[in-house]
Short mmCIF file of C-alpha atoms and ligand atoms in Angstrom, two decimals:
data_model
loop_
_atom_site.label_atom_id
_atom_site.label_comp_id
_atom_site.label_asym_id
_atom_site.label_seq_id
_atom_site.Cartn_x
_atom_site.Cartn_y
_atom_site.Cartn_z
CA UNK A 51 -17.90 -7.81 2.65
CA UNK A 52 -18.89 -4.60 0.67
CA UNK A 53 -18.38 -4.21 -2.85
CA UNK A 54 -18.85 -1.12 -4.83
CA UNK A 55 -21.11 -1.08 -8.23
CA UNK A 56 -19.84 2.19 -10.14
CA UNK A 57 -21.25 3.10 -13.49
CA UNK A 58 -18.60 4.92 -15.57
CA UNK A 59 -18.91 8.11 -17.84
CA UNK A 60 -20.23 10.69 -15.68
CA UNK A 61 -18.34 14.22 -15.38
CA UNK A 62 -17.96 15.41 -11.67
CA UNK A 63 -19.09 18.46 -10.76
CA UNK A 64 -19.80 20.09 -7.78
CA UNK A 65 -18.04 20.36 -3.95
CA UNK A 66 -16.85 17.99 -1.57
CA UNK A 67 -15.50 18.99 1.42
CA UNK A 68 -12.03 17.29 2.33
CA UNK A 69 -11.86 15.26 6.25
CA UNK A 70 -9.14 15.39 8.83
CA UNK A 71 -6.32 13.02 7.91
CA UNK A 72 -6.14 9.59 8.97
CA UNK A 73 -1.92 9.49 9.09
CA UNK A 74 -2.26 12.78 10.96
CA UNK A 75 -4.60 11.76 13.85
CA UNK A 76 -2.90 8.30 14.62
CA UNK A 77 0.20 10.24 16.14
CA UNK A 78 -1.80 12.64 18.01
CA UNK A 79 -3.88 9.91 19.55
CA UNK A 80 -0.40 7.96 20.62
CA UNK A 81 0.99 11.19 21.88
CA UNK A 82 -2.30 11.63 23.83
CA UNK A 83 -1.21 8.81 26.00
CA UNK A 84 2.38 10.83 27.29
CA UNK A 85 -0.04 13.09 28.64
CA UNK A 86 -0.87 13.33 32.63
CA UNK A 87 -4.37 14.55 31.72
CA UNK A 88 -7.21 14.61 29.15
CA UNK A 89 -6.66 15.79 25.13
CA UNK A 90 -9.33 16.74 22.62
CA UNK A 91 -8.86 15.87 19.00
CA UNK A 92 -11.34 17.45 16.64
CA UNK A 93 -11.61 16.80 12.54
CA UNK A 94 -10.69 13.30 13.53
CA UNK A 95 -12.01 11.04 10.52
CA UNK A 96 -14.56 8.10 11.23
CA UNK A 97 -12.10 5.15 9.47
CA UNK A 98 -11.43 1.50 9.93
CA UNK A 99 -8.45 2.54 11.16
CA UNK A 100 -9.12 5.08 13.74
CA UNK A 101 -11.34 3.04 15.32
CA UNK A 102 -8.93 0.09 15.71
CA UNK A 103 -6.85 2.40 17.35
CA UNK A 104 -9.41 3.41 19.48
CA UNK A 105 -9.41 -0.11 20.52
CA UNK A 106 -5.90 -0.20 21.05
CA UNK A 107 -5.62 2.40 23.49
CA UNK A 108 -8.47 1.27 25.23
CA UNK A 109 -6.49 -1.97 25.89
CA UNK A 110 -3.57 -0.30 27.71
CA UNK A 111 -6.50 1.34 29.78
CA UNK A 112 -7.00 4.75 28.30
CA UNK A 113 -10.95 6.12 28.26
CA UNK A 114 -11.67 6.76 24.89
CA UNK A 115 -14.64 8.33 23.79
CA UNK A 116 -15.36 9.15 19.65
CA UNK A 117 -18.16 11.16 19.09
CA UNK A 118 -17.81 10.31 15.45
CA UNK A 119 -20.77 12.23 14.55
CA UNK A 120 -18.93 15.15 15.46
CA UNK A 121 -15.37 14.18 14.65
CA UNK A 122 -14.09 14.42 18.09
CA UNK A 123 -12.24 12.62 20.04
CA UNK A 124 -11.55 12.60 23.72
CA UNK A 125 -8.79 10.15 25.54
CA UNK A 126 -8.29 10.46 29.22
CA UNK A 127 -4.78 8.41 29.53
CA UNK A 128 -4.73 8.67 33.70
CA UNK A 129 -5.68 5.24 34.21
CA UNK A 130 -3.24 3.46 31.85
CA UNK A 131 -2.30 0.30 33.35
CA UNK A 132 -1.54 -2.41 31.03
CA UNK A 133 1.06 -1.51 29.02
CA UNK A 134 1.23 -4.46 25.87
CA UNK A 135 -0.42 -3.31 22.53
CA UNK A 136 -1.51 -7.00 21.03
CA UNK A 137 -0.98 -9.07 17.64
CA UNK A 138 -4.71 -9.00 16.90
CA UNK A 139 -5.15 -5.52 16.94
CA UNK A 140 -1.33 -4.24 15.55
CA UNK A 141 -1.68 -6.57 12.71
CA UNK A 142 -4.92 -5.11 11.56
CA UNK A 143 -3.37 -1.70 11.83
CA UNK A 144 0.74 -0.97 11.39
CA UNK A 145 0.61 2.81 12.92
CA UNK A 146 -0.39 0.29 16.21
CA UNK A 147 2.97 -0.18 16.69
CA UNK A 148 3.41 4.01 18.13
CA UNK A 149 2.46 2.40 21.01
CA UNK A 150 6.01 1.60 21.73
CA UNK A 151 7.25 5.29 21.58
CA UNK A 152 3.96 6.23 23.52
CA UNK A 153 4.04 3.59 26.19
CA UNK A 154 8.15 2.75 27.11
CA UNK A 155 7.98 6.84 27.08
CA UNK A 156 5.88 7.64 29.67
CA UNK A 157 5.55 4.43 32.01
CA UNK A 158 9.59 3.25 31.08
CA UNK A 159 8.07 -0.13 29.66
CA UNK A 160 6.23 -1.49 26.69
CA UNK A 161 5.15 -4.64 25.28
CA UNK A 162 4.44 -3.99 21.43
CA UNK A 163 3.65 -6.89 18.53
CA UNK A 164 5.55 -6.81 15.60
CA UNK A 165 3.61 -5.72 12.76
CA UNK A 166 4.06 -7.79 10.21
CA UNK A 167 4.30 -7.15 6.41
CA UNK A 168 1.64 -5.55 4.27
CA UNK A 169 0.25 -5.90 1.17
CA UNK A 170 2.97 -4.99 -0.87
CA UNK A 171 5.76 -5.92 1.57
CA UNK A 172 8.13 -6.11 4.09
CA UNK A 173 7.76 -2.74 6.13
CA UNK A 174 10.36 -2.99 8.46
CA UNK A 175 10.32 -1.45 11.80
CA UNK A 176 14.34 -1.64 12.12
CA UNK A 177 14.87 1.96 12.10
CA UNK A 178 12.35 2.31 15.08
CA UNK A 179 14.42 -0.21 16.91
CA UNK A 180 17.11 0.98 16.47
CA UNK A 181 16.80 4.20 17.14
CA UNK A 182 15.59 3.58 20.31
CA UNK A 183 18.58 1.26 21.18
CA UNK A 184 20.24 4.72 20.51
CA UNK A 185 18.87 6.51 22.57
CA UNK A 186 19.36 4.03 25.44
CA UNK A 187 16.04 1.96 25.33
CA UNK A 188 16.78 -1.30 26.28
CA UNK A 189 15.62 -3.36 23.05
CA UNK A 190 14.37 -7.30 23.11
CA UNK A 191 11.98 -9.12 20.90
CA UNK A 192 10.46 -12.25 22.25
CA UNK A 193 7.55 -14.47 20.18
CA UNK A 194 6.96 -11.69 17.68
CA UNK A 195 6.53 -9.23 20.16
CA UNK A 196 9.28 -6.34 21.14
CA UNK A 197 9.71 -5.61 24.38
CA UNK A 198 11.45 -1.78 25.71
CA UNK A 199 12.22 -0.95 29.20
CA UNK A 200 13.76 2.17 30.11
CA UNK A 201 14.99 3.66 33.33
CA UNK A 202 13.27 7.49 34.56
CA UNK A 203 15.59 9.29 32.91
CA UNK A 204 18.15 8.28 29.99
CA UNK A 205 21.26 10.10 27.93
CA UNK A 206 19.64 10.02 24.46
CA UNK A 207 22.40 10.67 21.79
CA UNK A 208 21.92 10.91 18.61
CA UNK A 209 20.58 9.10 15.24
CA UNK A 210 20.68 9.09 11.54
CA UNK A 211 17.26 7.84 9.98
CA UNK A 212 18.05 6.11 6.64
CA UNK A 213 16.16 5.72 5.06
CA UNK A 214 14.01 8.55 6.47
CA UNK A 215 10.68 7.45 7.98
CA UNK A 216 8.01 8.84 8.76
CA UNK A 217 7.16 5.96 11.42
CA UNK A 218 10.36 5.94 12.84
CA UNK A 219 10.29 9.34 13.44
CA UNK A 220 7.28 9.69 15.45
CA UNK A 221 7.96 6.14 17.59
CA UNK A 222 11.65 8.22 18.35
CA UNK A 223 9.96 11.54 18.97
CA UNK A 224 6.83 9.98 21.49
CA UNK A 225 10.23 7.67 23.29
CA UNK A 226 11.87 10.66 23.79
CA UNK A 227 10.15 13.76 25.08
CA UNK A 228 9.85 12.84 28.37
CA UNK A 229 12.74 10.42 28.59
CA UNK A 230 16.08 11.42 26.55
CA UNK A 231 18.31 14.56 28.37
CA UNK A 232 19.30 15.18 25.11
CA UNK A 233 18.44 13.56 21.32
CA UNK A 234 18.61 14.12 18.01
CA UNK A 235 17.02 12.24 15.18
CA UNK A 236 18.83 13.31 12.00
CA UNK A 237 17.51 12.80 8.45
CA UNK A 238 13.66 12.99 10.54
CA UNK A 239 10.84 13.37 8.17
CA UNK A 240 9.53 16.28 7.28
CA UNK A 241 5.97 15.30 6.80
CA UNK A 242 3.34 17.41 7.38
CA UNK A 243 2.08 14.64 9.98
CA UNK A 244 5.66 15.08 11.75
CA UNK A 245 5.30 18.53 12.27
CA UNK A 246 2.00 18.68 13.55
CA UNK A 247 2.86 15.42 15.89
CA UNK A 248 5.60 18.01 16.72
CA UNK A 249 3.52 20.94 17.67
CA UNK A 250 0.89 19.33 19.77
CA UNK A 251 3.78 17.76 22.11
CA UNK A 252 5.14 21.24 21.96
CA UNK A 253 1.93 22.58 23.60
CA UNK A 254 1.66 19.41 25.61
CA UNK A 255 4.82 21.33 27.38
CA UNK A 256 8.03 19.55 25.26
CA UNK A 257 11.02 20.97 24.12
CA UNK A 258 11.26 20.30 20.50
CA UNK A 259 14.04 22.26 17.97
CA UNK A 260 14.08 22.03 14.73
CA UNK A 261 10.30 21.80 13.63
CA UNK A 262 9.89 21.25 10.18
CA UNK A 263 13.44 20.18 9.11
CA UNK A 264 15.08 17.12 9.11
CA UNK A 265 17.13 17.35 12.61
CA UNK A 266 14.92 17.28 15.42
CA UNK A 267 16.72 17.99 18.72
CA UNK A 268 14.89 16.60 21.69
CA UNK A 269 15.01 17.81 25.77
CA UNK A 270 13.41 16.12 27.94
CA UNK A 271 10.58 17.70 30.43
CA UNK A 272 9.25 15.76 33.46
CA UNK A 273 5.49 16.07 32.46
CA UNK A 274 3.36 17.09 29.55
CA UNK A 275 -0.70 18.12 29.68
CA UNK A 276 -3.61 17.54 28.49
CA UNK A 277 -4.28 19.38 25.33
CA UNK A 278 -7.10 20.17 22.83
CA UNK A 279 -6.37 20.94 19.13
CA UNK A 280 -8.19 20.16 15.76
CA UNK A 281 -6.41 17.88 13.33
CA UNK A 282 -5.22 19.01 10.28
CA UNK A 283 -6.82 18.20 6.99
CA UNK A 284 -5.63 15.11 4.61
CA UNK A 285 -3.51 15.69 2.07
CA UNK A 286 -3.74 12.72 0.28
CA UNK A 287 -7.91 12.49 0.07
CA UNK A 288 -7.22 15.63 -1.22
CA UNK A 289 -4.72 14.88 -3.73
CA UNK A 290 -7.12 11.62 -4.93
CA UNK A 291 -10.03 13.85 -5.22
CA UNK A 292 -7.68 16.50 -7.59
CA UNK A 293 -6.83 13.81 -9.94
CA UNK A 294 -10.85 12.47 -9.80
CA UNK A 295 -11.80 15.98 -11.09
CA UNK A 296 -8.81 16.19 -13.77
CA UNK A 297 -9.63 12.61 -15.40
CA UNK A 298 -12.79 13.03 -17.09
CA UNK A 299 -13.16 16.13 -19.53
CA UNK A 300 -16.10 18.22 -18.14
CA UNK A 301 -15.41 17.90 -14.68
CA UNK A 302 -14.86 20.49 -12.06
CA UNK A 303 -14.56 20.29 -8.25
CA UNK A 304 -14.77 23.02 -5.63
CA UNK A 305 -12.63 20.89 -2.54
CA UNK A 306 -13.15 22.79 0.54
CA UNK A 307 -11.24 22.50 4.14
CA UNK A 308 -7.86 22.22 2.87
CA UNK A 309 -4.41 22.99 3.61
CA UNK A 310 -3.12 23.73 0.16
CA UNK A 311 0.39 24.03 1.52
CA UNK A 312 1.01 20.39 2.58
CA UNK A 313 1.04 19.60 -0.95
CA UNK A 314 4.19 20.22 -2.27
CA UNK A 315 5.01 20.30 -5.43
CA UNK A 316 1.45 18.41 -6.17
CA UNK A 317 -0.32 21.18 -7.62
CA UNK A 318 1.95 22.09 -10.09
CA UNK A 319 2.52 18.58 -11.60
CA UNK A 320 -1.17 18.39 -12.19
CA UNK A 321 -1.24 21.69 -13.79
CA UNK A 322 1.68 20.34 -16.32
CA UNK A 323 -1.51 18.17 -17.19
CA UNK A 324 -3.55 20.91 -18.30
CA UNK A 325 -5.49 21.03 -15.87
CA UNK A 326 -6.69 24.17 -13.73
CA UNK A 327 -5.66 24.06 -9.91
CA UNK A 328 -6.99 27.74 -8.84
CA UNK A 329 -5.94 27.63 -4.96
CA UNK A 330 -8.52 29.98 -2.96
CA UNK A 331 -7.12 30.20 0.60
CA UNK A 332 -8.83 26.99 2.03
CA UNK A 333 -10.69 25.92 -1.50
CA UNK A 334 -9.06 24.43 -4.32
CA UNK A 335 -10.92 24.56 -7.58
CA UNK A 336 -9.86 21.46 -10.09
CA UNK A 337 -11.26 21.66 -13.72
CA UNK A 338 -10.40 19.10 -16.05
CA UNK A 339 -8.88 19.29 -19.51
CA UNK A 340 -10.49 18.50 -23.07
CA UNK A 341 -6.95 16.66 -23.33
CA UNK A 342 -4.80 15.35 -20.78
CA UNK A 343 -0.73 15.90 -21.74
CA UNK A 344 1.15 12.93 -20.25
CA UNK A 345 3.38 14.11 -17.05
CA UNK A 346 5.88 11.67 -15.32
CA UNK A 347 6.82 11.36 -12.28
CA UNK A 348 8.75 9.97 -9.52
CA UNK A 349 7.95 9.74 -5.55
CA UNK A 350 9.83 11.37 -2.85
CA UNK A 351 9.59 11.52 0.57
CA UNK A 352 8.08 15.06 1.57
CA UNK A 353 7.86 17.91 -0.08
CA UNK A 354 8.08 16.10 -2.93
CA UNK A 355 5.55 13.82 -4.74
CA UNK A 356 4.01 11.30 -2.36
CA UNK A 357 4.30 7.79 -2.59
CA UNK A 358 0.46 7.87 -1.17
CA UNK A 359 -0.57 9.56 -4.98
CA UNK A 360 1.30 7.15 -7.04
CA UNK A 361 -1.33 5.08 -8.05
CA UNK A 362 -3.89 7.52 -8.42
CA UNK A 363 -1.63 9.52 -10.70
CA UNK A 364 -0.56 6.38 -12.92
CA UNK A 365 -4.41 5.59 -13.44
CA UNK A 366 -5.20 9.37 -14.22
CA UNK A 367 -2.16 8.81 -16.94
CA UNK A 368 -4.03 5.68 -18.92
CA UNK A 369 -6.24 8.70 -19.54
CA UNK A 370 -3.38 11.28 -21.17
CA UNK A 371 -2.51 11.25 -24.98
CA UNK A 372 0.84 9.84 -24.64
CA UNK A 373 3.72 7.88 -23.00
CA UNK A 374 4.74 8.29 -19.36
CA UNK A 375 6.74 6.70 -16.05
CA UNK A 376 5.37 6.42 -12.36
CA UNK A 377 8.64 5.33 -9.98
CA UNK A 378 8.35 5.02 -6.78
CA UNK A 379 11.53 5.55 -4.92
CA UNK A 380 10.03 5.32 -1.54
CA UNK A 381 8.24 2.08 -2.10
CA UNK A 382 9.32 -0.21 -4.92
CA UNK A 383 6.58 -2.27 -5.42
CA UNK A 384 3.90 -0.61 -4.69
CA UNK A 385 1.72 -1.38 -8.13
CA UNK A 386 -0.53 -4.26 -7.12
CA UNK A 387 -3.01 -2.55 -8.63
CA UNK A 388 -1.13 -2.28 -12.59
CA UNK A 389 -2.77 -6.08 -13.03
CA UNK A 390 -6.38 -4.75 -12.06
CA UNK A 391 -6.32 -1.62 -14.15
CA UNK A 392 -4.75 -3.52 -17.29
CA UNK A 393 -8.51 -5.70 -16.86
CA UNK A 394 -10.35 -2.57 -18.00
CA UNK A 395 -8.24 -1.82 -20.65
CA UNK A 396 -5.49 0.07 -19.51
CA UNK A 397 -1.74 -0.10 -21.33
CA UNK A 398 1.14 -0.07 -18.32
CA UNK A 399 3.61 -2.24 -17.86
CA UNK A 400 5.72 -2.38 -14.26
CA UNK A 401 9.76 -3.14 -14.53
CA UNK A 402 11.68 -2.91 -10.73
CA UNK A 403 10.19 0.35 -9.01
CA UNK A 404 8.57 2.14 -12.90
CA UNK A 405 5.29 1.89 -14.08
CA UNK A 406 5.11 2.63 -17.95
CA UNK A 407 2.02 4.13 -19.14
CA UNK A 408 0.73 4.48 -22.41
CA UNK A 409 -2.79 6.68 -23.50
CA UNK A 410 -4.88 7.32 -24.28
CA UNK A 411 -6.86 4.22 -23.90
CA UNK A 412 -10.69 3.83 -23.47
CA UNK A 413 -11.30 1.79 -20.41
CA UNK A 414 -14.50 -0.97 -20.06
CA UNK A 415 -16.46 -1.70 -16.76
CA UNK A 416 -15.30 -5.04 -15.74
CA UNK A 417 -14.81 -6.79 -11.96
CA UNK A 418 -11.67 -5.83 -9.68
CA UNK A 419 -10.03 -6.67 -7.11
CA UNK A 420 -8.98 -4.11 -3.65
CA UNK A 421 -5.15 -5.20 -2.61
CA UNK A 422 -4.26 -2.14 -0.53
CA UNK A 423 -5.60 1.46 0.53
CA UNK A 424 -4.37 3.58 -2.22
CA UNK A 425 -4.57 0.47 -4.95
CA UNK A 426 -8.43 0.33 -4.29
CA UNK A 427 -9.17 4.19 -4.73
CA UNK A 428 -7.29 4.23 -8.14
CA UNK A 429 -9.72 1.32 -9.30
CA UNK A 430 -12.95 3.77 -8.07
CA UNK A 431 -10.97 6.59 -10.24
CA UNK A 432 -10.78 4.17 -13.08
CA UNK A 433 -14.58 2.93 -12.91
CA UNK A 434 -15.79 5.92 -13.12
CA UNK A 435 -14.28 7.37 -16.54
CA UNK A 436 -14.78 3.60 -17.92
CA UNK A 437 -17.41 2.81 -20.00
CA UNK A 438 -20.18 0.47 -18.63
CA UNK A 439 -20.35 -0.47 -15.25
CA UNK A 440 -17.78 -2.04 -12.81
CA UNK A 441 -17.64 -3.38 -9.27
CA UNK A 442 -15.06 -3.10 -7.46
CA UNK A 443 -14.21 -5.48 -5.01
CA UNK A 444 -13.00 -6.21 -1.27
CA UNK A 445 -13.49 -2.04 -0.49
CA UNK A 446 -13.10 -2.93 3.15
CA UNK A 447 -9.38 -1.32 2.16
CA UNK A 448 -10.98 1.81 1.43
CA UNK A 449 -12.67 2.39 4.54
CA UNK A 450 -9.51 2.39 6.11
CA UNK A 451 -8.16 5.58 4.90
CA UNK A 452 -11.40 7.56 2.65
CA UNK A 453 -14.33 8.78 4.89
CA UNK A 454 -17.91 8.74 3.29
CA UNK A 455 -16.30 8.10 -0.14
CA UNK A 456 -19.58 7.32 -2.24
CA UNK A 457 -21.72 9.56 -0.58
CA UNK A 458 -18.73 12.64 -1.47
CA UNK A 459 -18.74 11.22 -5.06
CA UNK A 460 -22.09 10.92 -5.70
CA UNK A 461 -22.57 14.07 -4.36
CA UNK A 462 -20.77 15.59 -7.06
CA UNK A 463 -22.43 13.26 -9.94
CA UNK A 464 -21.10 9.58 -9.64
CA UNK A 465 -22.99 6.93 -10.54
CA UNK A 466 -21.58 4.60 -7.71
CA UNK A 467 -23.14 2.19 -4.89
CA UNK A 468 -22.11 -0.11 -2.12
CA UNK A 469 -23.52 -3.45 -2.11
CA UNK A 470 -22.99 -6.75 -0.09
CA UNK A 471 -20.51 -8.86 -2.10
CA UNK A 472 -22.33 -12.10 -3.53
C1 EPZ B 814 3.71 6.34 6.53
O1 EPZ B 814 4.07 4.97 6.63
C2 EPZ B 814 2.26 6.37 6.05
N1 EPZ B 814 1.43 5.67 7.02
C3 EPZ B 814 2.15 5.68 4.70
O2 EPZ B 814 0.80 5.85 4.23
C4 EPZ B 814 3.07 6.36 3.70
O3 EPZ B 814 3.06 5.63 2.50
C5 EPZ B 814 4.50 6.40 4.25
O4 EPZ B 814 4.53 7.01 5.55
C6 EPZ B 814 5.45 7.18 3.35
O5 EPZ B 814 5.01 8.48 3.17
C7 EPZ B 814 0.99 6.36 8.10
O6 EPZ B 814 1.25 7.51 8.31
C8 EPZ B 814 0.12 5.59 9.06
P1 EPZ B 814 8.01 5.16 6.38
P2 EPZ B 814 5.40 4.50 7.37
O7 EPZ B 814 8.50 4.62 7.68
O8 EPZ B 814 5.64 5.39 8.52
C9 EPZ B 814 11.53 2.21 5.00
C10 EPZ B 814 -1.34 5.17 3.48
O9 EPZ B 814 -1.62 4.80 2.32
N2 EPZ B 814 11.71 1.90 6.44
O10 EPZ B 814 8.16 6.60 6.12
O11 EPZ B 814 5.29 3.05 7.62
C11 EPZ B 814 10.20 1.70 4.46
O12 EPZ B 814 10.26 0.35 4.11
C12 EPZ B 814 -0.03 4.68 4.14
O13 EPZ B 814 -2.03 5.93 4.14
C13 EPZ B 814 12.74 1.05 6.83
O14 EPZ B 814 13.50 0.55 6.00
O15 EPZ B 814 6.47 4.75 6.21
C14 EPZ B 814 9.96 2.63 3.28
O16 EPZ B 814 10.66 2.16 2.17
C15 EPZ B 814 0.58 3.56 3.38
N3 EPZ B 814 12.87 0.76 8.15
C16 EPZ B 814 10.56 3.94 3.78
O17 EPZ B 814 11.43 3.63 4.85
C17 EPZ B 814 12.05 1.30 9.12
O18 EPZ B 814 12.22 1.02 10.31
C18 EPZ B 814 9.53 4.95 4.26
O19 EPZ B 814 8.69 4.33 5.20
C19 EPZ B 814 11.02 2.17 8.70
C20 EPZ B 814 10.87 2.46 7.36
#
């Protein structure tokens, strides 16, 4: 296990160039498999999780080949033949689990592993199931696994997603395409990820409505191609690498490669900071402040502030000159990393679904501990404007979701290295 050793204090300057998005490619690759011939996905990140899924679709019998060194990936989906995604792999990976959509619709049948809670809890699949059920998927779970059967063709319906997932929303969409006459999936996400899961079935041949808003009405077609497209850019890495260039008076960031509009309302929260977000087309330019103002805020499911930047913002406010809140409304407790941050000096305190945060306060280089993707990243944020030198531990949770993290950071000036954990 790696471990990273990051020496604190250094302003970041210079470019980094932002990767495709991990929670954009895992639908594409799922949808890939609905498909009667070959797709192409370029600006596909090399991540944990990517791979794993690699591996899962290889199980079902899908070729898969990543040329990581070029971001691409190719899956040929005409020789699926085993159609059960397993517990070892689904556990290591949740998004696994859009191999029920994926597999009952195409081939009518699918053998899926629950999968299981995460670090900071349940994440049910109900909505999923239910939805399905809806739509006239026959529904059973048996040892921990579900099993869906569905005949060629089915009614569909309709269904209210409450709360609305993302998840649920593209298991419902890769179910229905080429199965439901007719469906609807109301209160659907809106996340960028949807949409673009939306537009590549839409060139696979589908008949989508409603693209972008929250009701989604689904036809069924009888096939859908092969296609080739190039993933979009992620949102989030870009988001974490905002707030890394707004913490640290001094700092400025060029980020190239992005899609400023899936942010939201992002950039203008972190200009309530102080800091400058000049948005150039595909290049946002971040410079920091001499003085941080303390901005609050509270996650929403898109277009409003992500529950995937929570933790990144709350450690970027131990750094403002005053009070603020973090709530998460879309997970409530989602701050296993308050504990870790309060060892190098930080002032927060968490009460039901609000982080309170109170600056500015110096942090110190001590040892901590990775619980979860986004935890561990706000730790590296931390480290670096602390004084003295920290490790941070367990980072295999980063590798899941940030591609080439140290090498990006010390690109731009971080004193940071990976190391074997003692
Ligand atoms: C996706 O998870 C992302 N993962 C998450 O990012 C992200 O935090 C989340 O959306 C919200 O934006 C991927 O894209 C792979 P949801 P997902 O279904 O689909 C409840 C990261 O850091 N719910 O939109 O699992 C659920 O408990 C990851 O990259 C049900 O109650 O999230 C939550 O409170 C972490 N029943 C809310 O809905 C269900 O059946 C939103 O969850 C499904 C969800």
């Amino acid at each position: 296990m790696d471990k990273f050793i990051i020496k604190g204090g250094n302003p970041l300057k210079g470019t980094i160039p932002i990767s495709g998005s991990k929670n954009a490619a895992l639908p594409l690759m799922a949808a890939s498999l609905l498909g009667d011939s070959t797709s192409i996905i370029k600006n596909v990140p090399r991540l944990k999780d990517i791979y794993t899924f690699n591996n899962v679709i290889r199980v079902v019998g899908a070729q898969v080949d990543f040329k990581d060194d070029e971001n691409t990936l190719t899956i040929d989906p005409s020789n699926v033949n085993h159609l059960e995604a397993p517990y070892d792999l689904v556990r290591k990976m949740r998004a696994s689990f859009y191999m029920l959509g994926a597999l009952v619709g195409k081939h009518g049948y699918a053998k899926v592993s629950l999968p299981g809670g995460c670090a900071w809890g349940p994440r049910p699949v109900d909505l999923h199931l239910k939805g399905m059920e809806a739509m006239g998927i026959d529904i059973s779970l048996e040892k921990g696994y579900v099993i869906a059967k569905a005949e060629d063709k089915i009614e569909g319906g309709s269904f209210k997603l409450e709360p609305s997932s993302v998840g649920a929303t593209v298991n419902l969409l890769l179910a229905s395409v080429l199965k439901a006459k007719k469906f609807i999936i109301k209160n659907a996400a809106k996340e960028p990820d949807v949409v673009q899961l939306c537009n590549f079935l839409v060139k696979m041949g589908a008949n989508i409505d409603g693209i972008g808003t929250d009701a989604l009405t689904i036809k069924a077609v009888n096939n859908l191609s092969g296609i080739e497209v190039s993933n979009d850019p992620d949102r989030i890495e870009l988001g974490t690498f905002m707030i890394a260039g707004a913490m640290f008076p001094g700092s400025e960031l060029t980020l190239t490669g992005c899609n400023p509009e899936q942010l939201g309302n992002f950039p203008d929260k972190l200009r309530k900071t102080g800091t400058s977000v000049d948005i150039n087309g595909t290049t946002i330019n971040v410079k920091a402040p001499d003085v941080l103002k303390p901005v609050s805020i509270k996650t929403e499911i898109y277009p409003g502030f992500p529950t995937d930047l929570q933790a990144q913002w709350a450690t970027m406010m131990t750094q403002a000159e005053g009070a603020s809140k973090v709530t998460d409304t879309v997970y409530f407790d989602r701050f296993s990393y308050v504990p870790e941050l309060v060892r190098l000096g930080a002032d927060m305190d968490v009460e039901k679904n609000t982080v309170s945060i109170s600056g500015k306060t110096p942090l110190t280089g001590a040892s901590v501990m990775s619980t979860d993707l986004r935890a561990s990243v706000s730790l590296v944020l931390a480290a670096l404007v602390a004084e003295n030198t920290s490790e941070v531990l367990r980072i295999y949770h980063l590798d899941r979701g940030y591609e080439s993290l140290e090498e990006k950071l010390t690109a731009v000036g971080a004193n940071i290295k990976r190391v074997e954990e003692d």
